[in-house]
């Protein structure tokens, strides 16, 4: 309301000035000066300077400050009361000033209005979640537990989102979620490899958009929906920013900067981070085999310890140039250089038979990942008017190169000492991605029309060579049967159009249609084996070219029950394309008994989803709820198979984790969330998700010489589960903030596996050491060291119990120093600012 009154007042002042411009012929004088923020010492643009005639004979005169806070106002000679005003700042009045000649008022400082500040704080606390036609927006700035953390840590605090112990991201319990950066697929998202989020700093994020009912402007990828991560890009005058340093145990050291330089013609912004982290973890497997006379061992128990090292540098540099008042062009460069090392030790791998313990081995694997990632992007924006009529165009190129040298050594330590296996693996993966898109938005009163196109071309080259040690000749020889090249392309071309309108004062709708053509193309080759031999070696087509043409309609409706209450209804059809490690046919070699292998036979999955939502805001409470139903065909499922015939010389049968297409999956669920601020010092935030899905489908492995007639396996199942999170924040005396975040995942099951419930809690304490400049935060992640996945798998010929912990409990201390930030910037950093506009076309 304050902003509306301010704008009306400014418009009235300008209208009055224009009507009185020629009304008097009296001599005029020029009054100049500068208006700045008293605390931040930065200029205030669009501050209003009003001259009120003491006699009342003339209408008010005045003007507004420019970009640098300067004003130069021409007024008639006379006696005036001069008011200087700016939104949310105290008004400064100079009474009974005689103006008879040109003069300067110098620098005028305005302090923030304490009543307005309280109003902003309360309003921001109660609008932490914002519901639009196709999305929910969360500002993570107030989550202390993300200070000094990574993007993965930040996403763990977003309602509807769950991050498993391996860093896998799911939305409403569904892993088929699309990750975007600033509304576009990006190398910063790791080409859908979410492990990169464990390297990027959380403080680079401005907000996260949870899009469960995406409109047609978005790529149709991701049957669960979209997570759109919006990065910070300050637009404050001059040089400003922040510097953050973090120390942690186990080692979690990082240093990052957010810098911004703004003038009237350009805006330069940069986020740079350097990190060195170690993430110790552990795993336990107990496999029991039966109904197979070929197996020498009927039980294998494995204890595994992980020591992960992550070190590298990432930087994001951009410049936005304002061509004129209505158009700008932004160039952006991103780079990441990493040198990671994973050490996996199976120090107690025990083999049992009917007679008891037969033998014990020690296995050590060192896997490096030397990676370089580059991305260049250009964005053009043309605003035809101030009402949202605009054209945007983007060109983006990304390149990623990963070298993964891998060494494995395994020794028998009981009953005798001997060398079992020694391997060297040389793996290289290159990815190239080109994105070209354009979007056009045309407002028409209450209505809005949009149209655009997108072309996304992605290629991956993966070379894999395995060398095995020959102890007789003391040399390594290439295993020609397990050394391959795999080339994969995913090309998506799309056009879309959508139309929205408002009917009356209560009802709005947004209807869209997207046409997408998808090409999935792959080829497996070998320098040692002919193509004909390869066809007989694998249980999939080694050279394929699949094409899919589909229409993807979207419907989003919203009905305003009141000013702070609404109901939304959405429908969309989406696609889930197999990507990354789900396609790569080369098996992992982290274990001799438990391996993962991709499946190039995977076909895209398609879904139809309905979503009904409700939002209600009170003065101190925000409540939102939704129910949804989804039907997905050819859904993905990771199953565990008995890889019969493997490791025959050792008598060990591998258990292979393999993604496959199942027939259908019906998913129904509901979620509720609330943010409650009973006082200015106390804040609660909670959410609860419940879901149930039914899966139907069977799988039959390709016949082999060892298994000419494989059995048909039924993977149909029904699963009911839930997860919830709760956050509480309280401000102690001396302005010390304390926050706890708790997460609970209920028990889950698939056709083969039952997983136990899991609980974890984070704790953070924060204190401003130097007011508005230096803040210290102490974090404990996974306070009880309980974030472990425990599961039991049962099949026709084996049982497997496993435990897995990706990262053990961690302690971190972070210091963040801010400089030259305006009061508005500081409030936004603390989560007290507004949500901002949508980078994908604005708010409708």
Coordinates of C-alpha atoms in Angstrom, one line a residue, residues 172 570-572 608-612 627-632 665-669 692:
X172 CA 7.4 -35.3 -4.3
X570 CA -3.0 -27.6 -13.2
X571 CA -2.6 -30.3 -15.9
X572 CA 0.4 -31.2 -18.0
X608 CA 0.0 -37.0 -17.5
X609 CA -0.3 -35.1 -14.2
X610 CA -3.2 -33.3 -12.4
X611 CA -2.4 -30.9 -9.5
X612 CA -4.9 -29.1 -7.2
X627 CA -3.1 -33.1 -4.0
X628 CA -1.9 -34.6 -7.3
X629 CA -2.4 -37.6 -9.5
X630 CA 0.1 -38.9 -12.1
X631 CA 0.0 -41.7 -14.6
X632 CA 3.3 -42.6 -16.2
X665 CA 3.1 -46.3 -12.7
X666 CA 0.1 -44.6 -11.1
X667 CA 1.1 -42.1 -8.4
X668 CA -1.2 -40.2 -6.1
X669 CA -0.1 -37.9 -3.3
X692 CA 1.4 -43.8 -3.0

